[in-house]
Coordinates of C-alpha atoms and ligand atoms in Angstrom, one line a residue:
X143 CA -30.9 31.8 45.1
X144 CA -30.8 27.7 45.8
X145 CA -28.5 27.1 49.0
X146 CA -26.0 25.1 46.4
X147 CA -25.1 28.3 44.7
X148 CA -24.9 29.9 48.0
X149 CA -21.9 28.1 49.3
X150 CA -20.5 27.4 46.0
X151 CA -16.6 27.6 45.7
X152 CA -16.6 30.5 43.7
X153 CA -13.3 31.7 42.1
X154 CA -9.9 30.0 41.0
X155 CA -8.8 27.0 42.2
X156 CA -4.5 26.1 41.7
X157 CA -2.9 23.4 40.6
X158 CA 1.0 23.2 41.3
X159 CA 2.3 19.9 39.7
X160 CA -0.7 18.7 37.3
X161 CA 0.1 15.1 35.2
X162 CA 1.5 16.6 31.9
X163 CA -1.1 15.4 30.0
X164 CA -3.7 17.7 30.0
X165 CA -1.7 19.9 32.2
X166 CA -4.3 21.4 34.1
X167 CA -3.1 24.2 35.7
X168 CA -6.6 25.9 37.3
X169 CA -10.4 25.4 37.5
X170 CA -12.6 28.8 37.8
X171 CA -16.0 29.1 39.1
X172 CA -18.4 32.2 39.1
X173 CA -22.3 32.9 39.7
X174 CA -24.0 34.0 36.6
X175 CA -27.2 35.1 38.3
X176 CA -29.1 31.6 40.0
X177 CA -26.5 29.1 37.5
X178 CA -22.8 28.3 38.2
X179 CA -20.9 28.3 35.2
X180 CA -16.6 27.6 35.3
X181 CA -13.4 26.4 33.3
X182 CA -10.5 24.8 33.0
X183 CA -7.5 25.9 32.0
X184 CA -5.0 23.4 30.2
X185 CA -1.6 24.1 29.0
X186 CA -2.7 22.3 26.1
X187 CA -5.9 23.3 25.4
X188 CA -6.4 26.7 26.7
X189 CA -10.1 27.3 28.4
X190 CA -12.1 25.1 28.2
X191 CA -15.9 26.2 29.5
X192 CA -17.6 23.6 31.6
X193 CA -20.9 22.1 30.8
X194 CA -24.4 20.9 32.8
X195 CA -22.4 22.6 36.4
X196 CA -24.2 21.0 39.1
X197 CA -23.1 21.1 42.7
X198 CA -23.5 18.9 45.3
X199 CA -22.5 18.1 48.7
X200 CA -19.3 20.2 47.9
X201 CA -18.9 18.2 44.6
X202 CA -19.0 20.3 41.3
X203 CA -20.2 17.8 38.7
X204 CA -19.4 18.8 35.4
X205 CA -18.6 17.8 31.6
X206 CA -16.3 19.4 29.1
X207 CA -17.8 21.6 26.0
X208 CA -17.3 18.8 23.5
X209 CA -16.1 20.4 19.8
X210 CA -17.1 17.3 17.6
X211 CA -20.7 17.3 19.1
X212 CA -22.2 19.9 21.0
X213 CA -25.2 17.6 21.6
X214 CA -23.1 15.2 23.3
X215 CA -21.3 16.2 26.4
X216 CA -17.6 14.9 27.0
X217 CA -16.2 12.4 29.5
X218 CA -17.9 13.5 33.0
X219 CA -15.6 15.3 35.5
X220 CA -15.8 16.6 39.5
X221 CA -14.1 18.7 41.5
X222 CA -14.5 17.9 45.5
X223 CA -13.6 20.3 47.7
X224 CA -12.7 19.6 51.2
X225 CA -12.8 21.4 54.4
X226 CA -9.7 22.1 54.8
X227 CA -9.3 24.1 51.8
X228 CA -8.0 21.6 49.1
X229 CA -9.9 20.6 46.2
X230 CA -9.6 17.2 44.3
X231 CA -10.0 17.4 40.5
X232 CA -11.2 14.0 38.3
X233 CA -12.0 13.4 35.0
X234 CA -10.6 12.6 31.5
X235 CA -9.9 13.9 27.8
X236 CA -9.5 12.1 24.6
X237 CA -8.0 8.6 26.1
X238 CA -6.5 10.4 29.3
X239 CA -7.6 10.3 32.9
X240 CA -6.3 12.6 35.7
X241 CA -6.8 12.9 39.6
X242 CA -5.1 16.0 40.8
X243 CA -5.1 18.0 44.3
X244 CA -5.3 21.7 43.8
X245 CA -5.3 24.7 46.3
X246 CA -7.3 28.4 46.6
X247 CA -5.4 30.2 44.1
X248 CA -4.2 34.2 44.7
X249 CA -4.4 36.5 42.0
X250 CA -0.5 36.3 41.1
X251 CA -1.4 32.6 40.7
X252 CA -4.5 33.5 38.4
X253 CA -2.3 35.7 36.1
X254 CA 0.7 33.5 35.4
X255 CA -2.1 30.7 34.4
X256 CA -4.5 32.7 32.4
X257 CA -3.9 31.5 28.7
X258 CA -3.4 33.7 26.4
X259 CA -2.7 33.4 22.7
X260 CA 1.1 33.3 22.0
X261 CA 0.2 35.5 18.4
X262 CA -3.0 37.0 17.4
X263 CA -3.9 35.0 14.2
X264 CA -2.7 36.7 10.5
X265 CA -5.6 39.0 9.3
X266 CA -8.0 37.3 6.7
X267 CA -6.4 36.8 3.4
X268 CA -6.5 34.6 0.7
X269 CA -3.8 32.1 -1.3
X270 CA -3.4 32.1 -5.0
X271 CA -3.7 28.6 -6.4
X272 CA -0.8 26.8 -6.8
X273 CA 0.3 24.7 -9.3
X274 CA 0.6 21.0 -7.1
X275 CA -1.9 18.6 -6.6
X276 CA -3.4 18.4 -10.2
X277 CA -4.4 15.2 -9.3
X278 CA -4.8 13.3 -5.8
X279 CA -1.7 12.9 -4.1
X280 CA -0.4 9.1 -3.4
X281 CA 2.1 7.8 -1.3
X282 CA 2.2 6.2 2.6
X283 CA 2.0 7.2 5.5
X284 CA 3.6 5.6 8.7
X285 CA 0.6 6.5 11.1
X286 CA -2.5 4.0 10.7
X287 CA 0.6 0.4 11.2
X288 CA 3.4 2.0 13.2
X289 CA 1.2 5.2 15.2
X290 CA 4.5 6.9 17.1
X291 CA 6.7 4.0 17.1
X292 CA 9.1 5.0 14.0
X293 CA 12.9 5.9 14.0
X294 CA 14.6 7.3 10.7
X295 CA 15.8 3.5 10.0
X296 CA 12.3 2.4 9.5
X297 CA 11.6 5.3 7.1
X298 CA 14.6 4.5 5.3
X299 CA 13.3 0.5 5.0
X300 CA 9.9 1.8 4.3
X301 CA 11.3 4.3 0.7
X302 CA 13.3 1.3 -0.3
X303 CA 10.5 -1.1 -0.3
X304 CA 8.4 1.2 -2.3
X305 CA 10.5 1.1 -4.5
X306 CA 11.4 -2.6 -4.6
X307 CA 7.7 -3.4 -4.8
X308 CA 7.4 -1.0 -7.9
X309 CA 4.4 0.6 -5.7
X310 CA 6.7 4.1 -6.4
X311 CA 6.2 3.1 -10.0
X312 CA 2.9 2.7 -9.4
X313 CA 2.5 6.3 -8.5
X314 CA 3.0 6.4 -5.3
X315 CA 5.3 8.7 -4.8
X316 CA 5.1 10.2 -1.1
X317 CA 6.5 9.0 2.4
X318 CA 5.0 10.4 4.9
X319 CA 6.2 10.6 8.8
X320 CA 3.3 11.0 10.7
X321 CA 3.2 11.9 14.5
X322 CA 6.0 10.7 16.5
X323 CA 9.3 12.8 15.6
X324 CA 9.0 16.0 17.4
X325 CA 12.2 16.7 19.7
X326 CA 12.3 19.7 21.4
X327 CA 13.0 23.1 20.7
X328 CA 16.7 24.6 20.9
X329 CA 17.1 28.1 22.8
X330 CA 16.2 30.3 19.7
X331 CA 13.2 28.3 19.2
X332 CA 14.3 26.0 16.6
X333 CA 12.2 22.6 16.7
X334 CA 14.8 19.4 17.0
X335 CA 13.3 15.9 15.5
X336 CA 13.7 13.8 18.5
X337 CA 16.5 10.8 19.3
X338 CA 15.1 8.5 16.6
X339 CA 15.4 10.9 14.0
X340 CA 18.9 11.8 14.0
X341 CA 19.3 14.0 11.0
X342 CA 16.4 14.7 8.8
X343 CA 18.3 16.3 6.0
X344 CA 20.0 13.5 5.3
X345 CA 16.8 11.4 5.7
X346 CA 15.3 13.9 3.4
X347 CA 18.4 13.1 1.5
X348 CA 17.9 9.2 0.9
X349 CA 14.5 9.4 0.0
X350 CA 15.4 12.1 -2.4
X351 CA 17.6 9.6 -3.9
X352 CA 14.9 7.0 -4.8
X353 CA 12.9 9.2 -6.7
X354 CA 10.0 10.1 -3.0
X355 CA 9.2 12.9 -1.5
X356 CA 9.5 13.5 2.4
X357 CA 6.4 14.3 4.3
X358 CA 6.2 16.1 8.0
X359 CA 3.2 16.1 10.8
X360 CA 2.7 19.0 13.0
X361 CA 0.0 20.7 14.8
X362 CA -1.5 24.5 14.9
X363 CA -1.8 23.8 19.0
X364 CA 0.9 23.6 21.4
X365 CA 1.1 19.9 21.3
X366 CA 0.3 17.2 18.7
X367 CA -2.5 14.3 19.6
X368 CA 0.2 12.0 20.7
X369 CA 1.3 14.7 22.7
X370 CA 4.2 15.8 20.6
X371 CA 5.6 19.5 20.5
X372 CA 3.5 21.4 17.7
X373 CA 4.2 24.6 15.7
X374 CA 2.2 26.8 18.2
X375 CA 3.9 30.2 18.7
X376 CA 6.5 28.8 16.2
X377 CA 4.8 28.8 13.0
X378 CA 7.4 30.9 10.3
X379 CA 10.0 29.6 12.0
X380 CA 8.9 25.9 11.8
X381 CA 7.8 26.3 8.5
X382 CA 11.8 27.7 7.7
X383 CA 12.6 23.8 9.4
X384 CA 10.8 22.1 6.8
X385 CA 11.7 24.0 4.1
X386 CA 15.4 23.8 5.6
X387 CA 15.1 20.0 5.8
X388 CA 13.7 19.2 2.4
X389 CA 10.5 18.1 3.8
X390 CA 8.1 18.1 0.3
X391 CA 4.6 17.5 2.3
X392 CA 3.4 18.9 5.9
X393 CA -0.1 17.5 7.7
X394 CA -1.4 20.0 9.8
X395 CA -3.7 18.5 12.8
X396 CA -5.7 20.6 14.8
X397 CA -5.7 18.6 18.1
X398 CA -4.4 20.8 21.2
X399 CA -5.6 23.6 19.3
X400 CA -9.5 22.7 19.2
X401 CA -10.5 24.6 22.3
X402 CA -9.6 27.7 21.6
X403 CA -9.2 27.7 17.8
X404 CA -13.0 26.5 17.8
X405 CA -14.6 28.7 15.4
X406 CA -15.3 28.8 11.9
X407 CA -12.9 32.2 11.3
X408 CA -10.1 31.2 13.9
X409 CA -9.5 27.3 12.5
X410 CA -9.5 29.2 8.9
X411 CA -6.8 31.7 9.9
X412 CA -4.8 28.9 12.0
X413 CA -4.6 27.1 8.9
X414 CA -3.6 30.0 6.5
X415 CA -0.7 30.9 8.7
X416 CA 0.7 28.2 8.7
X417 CA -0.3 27.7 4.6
X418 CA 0.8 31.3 4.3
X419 CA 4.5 30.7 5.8
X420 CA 5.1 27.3 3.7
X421 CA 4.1 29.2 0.6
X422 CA 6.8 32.3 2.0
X423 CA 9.7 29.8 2.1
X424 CA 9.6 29.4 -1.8
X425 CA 9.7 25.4 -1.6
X426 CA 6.7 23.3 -3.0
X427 CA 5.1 21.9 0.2
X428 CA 1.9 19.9 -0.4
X429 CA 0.1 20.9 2.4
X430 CA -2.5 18.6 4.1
X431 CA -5.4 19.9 6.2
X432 CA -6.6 17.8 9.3
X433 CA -9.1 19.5 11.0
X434 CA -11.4 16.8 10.7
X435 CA -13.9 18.2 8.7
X436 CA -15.2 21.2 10.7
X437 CA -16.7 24.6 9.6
X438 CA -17.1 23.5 6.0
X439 CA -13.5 22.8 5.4
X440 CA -14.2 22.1 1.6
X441 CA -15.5 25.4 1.2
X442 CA -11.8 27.6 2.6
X443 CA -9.1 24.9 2.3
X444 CA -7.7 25.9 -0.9
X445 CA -8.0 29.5 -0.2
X446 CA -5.7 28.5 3.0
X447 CA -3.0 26.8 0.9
X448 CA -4.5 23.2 1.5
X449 CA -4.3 21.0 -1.2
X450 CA -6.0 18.6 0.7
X451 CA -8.2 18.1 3.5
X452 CA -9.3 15.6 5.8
X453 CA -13.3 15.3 6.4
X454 CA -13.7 13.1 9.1
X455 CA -12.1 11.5 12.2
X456 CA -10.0 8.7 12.0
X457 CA -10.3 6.0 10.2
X458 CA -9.8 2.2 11.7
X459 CA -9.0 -1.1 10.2
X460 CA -12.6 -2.3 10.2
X461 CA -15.2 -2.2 7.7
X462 CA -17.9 -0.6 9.9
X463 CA -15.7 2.4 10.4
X464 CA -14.3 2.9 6.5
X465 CA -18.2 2.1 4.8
X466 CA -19.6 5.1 7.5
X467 CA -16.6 7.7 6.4
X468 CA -16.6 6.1 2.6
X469 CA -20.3 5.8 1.5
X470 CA -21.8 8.2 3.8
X471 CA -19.3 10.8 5.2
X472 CA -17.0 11.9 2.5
X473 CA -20.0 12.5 -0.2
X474 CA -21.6 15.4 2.4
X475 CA -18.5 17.9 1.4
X476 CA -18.3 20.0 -1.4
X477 CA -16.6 17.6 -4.6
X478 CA -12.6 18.4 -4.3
X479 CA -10.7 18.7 -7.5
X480 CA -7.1 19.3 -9.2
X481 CA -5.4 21.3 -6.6
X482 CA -7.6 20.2 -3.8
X483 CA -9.1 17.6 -2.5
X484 CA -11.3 15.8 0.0
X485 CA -9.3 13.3 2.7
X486 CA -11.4 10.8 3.8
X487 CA -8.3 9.8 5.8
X488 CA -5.3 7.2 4.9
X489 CA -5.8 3.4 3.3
X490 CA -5.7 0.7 5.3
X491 CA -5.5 -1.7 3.0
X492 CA -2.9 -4.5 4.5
X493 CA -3.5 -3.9 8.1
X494 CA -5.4 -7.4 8.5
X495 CA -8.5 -6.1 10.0
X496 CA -10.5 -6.8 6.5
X497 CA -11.2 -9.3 4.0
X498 CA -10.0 -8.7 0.3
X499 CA -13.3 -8.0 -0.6
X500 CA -13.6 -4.8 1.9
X501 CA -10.2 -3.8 1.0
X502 CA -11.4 -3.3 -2.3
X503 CA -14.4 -1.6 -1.5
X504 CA -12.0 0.7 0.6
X505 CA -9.9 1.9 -2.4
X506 CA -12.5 1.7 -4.9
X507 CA -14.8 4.3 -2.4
X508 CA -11.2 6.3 -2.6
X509 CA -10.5 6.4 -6.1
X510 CA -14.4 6.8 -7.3
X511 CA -14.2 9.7 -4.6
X512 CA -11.1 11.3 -6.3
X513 CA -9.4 11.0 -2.5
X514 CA -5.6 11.1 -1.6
X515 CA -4.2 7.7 -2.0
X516 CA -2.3 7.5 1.0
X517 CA -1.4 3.8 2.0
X518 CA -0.8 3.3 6.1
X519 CA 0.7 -0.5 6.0
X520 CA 3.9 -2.0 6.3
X521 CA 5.2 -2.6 2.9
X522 CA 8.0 -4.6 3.8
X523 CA 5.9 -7.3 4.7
X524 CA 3.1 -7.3 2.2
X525 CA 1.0 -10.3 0.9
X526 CA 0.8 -10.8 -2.5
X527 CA -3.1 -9.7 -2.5
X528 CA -2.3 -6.7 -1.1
X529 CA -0.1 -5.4 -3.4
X530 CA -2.3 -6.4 -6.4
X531 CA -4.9 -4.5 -4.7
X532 CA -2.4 -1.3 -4.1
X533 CA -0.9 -1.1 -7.4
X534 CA -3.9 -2.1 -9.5
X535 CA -2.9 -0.1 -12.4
X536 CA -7.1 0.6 -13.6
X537 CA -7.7 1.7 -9.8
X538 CA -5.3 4.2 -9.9
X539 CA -6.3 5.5 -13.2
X540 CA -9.1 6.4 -12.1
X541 CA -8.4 8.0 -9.0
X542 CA -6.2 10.2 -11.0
X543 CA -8.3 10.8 -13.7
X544 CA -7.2 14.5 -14.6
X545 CA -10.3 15.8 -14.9
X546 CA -10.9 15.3 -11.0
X547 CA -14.4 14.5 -10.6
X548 CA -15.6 13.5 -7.5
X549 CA -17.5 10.5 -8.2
X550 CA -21.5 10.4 -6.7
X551 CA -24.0 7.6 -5.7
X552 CA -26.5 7.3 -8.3
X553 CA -28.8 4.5 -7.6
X554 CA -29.3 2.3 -4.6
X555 CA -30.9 -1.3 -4.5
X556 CA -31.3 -2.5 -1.3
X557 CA -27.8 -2.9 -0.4
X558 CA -26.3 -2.6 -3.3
X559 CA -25.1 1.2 -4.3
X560 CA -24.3 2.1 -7.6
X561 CA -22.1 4.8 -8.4
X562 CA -20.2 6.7 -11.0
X563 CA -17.6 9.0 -12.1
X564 CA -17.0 11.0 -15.6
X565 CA -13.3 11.0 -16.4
X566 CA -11.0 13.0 -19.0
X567 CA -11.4 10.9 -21.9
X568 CA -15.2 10.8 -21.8
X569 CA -15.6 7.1 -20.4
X570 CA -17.4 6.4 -17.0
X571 CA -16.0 4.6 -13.9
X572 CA -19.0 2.4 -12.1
X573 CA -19.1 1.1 -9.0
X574 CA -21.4 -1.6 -7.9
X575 CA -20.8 -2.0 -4.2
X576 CA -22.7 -4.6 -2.1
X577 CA -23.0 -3.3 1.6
X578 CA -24.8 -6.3 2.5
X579 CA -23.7 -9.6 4.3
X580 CA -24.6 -11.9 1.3
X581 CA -23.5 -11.6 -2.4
X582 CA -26.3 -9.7 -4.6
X583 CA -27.2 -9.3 -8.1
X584 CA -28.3 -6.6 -10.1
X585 CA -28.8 -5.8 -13.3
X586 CA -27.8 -1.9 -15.1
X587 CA -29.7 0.0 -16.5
X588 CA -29.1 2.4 -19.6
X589 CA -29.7 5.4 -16.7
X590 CA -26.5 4.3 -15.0
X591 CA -24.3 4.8 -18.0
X592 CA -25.3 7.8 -19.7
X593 CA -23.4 8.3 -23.3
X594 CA -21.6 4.9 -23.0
X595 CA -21.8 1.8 -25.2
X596 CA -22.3 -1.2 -22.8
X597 CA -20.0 -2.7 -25.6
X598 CA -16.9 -1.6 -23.9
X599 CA -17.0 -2.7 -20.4
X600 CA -13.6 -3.6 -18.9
X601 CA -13.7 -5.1 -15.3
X602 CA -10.7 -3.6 -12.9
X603 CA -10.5 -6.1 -10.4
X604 CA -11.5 -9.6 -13.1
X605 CA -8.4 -7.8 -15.7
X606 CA -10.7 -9.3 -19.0
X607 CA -12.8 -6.7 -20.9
X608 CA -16.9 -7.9 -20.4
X609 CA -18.5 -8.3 -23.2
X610 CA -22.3 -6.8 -23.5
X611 CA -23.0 -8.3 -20.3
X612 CA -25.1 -6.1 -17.7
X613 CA -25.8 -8.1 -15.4
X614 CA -23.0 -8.4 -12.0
X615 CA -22.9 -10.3 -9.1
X616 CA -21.1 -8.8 -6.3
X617 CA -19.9 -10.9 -3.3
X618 CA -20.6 -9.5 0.5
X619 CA -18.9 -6.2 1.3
X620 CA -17.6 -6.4 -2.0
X621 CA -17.4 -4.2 -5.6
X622 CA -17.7 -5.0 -9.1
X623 CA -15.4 -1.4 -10.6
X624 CA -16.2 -1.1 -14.2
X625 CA -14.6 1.2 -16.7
X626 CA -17.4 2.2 -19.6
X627 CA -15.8 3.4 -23.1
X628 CA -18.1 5.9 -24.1
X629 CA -20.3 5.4 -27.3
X630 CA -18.9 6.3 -30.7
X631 CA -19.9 9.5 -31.8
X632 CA -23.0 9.6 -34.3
X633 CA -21.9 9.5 -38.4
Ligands
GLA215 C1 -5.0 12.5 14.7 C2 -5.1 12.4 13.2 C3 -4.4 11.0 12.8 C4 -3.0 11.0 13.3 C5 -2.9 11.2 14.8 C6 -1.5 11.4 15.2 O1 -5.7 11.5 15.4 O2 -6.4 12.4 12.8 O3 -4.5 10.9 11.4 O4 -2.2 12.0 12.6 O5 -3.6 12.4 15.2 O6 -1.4 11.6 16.6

């Protein structure tokens, strides 16, 4: 056995007063034969196995088992321990960094911090289908512009500018409060909206009143990713909240829960409890998945009660970011359809990190992909481009085409990608998007527009029907959308 392992500080390590955020209350370390292998144990997170253990000079050097990527190892961490008995723990998770001083724990110490699970999981069951979500839900939500920094007020400014903007009209019909309102919980458990959110009934209430529905954020893990109280241990009784409050809409985000729900049959059974106890209260709840995509999500998330699910990370205001999850992210899952669909995450059309041309790529890539048309700007201060762009009436119709295709790449030149969509009444949607830095030209071909007559071209973005032209130029990071009548049938 190498001399490291020898004097290696085997077994668990205290900590008394960690930095609430990632709360870690103990570190672990064992032999397993000639390799030294350990944890951590967060309030948060649970156990969380370390990675590449290498010790040195009395420093364990060591990274995090990362869930997104097992290739890649998280942030690096060490834990120094001292003569005199103390060890000094360092390192970081998500955006977080933490020093803390920790002490030889006894076995008391060991059991009060061992994490358990506060409820075994529901067994494995399925959810009858549903009748919402027929076609891609649409409204706003307050997370990509505002993040946690929203108060019932705002909300209330927010559903009267959807309405004053005729964006409700348009079909957007949802407002959305993202992470951010969480209070605590009251002695029998009941979960409280915090200071800003004085009364959600009667927030629930006003909305009501202009014609939107209310949607709720929560989390599967003891805490949210902003670090707000989730449904963990809680989930009936949060679920009975919602329902209480009038909330039409919950997103469900994994986050604290990823280390030790981290397995295709555990994130599956997460989700259908909580799926399971929105269905029990008897209220229609559209009910959003945000798992980011793991274990084939597309494949179990309407069997879980989702009606849509989210299949990557999070988006940003920046093109690089919304081409990778539009053009190349999304179209790995299994197509969505009515009653369920793919989330490649919300718009962020209006945020001012893109040109008008990339915003229209954005929600072109949605509504081509069938995806949940979920704005994430501040509508009370919208341009005038934006809004065309939002409430683009041709857009829209094709995102909620009823027969719920999930539109495909079919042909690519160089940088230009074409691609299509059948809808209900037998026309196609095509999409000519340019990826490239300078405008490009090309020129379609029968092939791209099966059973159409290039007769009945009508331009979404330019308003006037084409005439029999096939030829488009499309400007940098930009989209020509095209609706194609379909040919008349044969005398
Ligand atoms: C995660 C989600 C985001 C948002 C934040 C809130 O990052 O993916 O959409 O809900 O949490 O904290």
């Amino acid at each position: 056995m190498p001399a490291a392992a020898q004097s290696a500080p085997i077994g668990a390590w205290v900590f008394d007063n960690p930095p609430a955020y990632p709360e870690i209350t103990m570190l672990q370390v064992r032999r397993d034969g000639d390799v030294l292998r350990g944890t951590l144990t967060s309030r948060w997170y649970g156990r969380i196995e370390m990675q590449h253990v290498v010790l040195q000079d009395r420093t364990l050097h060591f990274d995090l088992r990362n869930i997104n990527d097992p290739t890649r190892p998280t942030r690096h961490w060490t834990a120094r321990f001292d003569h005199k008995g103390a060890v000094t723990l360092s390192g970081g998770i998500w955006h977080s960094d933490v020093t803390q001083t920790g002490r030889r724990g006894t076995l008391a110490d060991v059991r009060t911090r061992t994490f358990r699970l506060a409820r075994k999981l529901p067994p494995r069951a399925s959810l009858a289908p549903d009748a919402l979500a027929a076609v891609p839900p649409m409204g706003w939500s307050s997370w990509n512009k505002f993040a946690d920094k929203i108060d019932a007020a705002t909300i209330r400014s927010i559903a009267d500018a959807m309405v004053a903007s005729g964006l409700r009209d348009a079909g957007y019909l949802y407002v959305n409060i993202d992470d951010g309102w969480q209070g605590v919980r009251g002695r029998d458990g009941t979960l409280r909206p915090n200071h800003r959110f004085p009364d959600m009934k009667a927030l629930a209430d006003y909305v009501h009143a202009r014609g939107l529905k209310l949607g709720l954020y929560s989390s599967p893990g003891p805490r949210t990713c902003a670090g707000y109280e989730g449904s963990y241990g809680h989930v009936e009784q949060d679920a009975r909240t919602f329902a209480a409050w009038g909330i039409d809409y919950v997103k469900y985000d994994l986050c604290s829960g990823e280390w030790f729900y981290d397995t295709a049959g555990t994130v599956r059974q997460a989700y259908y409890a909580m799926g399971a106890a929105l269905r029990a209260t008897g209220r229609p709840i559209l009910y959003s998945l945000c798992e980011y995509g793991r274990f084939d999500v597309a494949g179990w998330g309407r069997a879980v009660g989702g009606h849509l699910w989210r299949t990557t990370g999070d988006i940003t205001d920046a093109y690089k970011t919304m081409a990778e999850i539009g053009f190349d992210r999304n179209p790995r899952f299994t197509p969505g359809g009515p009653g369920g669909w793919n989330d490649p995450d919300m718009l962020e059309v209006g945020n001012g990190g893109m040109s008008e041309d990339e915003y229209r790529t954005h929600i072109t890539l949605w509504a081509m992909q069938a995806a949940p048309l979920i704005m994430g700007h501040d509508l009370r201060t919208m341009s005038a481009a934006t809004k065309a762009i939002l409430e683009n009436s041709g857009v829209i119709a094709i995102d909620q085409d009823r027969l719920g295709a999930q539109g495909q790449r079919v042909r690519t030149v160089g940088a230009i990608e074409i691609w299509r969509k059948p809808l209900a009444d037998g026309a196609i949607a095509l999409a000519i998007f340019n990826r490239g830095m300078a405008a490009g030209t090309i020129d379609l071909l029968p092939a791209d527009m099966p059973g159409t007559s290039a007769g009945a071209i009508k331009d979404i973005f330019e308003g006037e029907p084409t005439t029999v032209a096939t030829r488009f130029t499309v400007a940098a990071h930009g989209v020509r959308l095209l609706r194609i009548a379909p040919s008349a049938p044969a005398r």
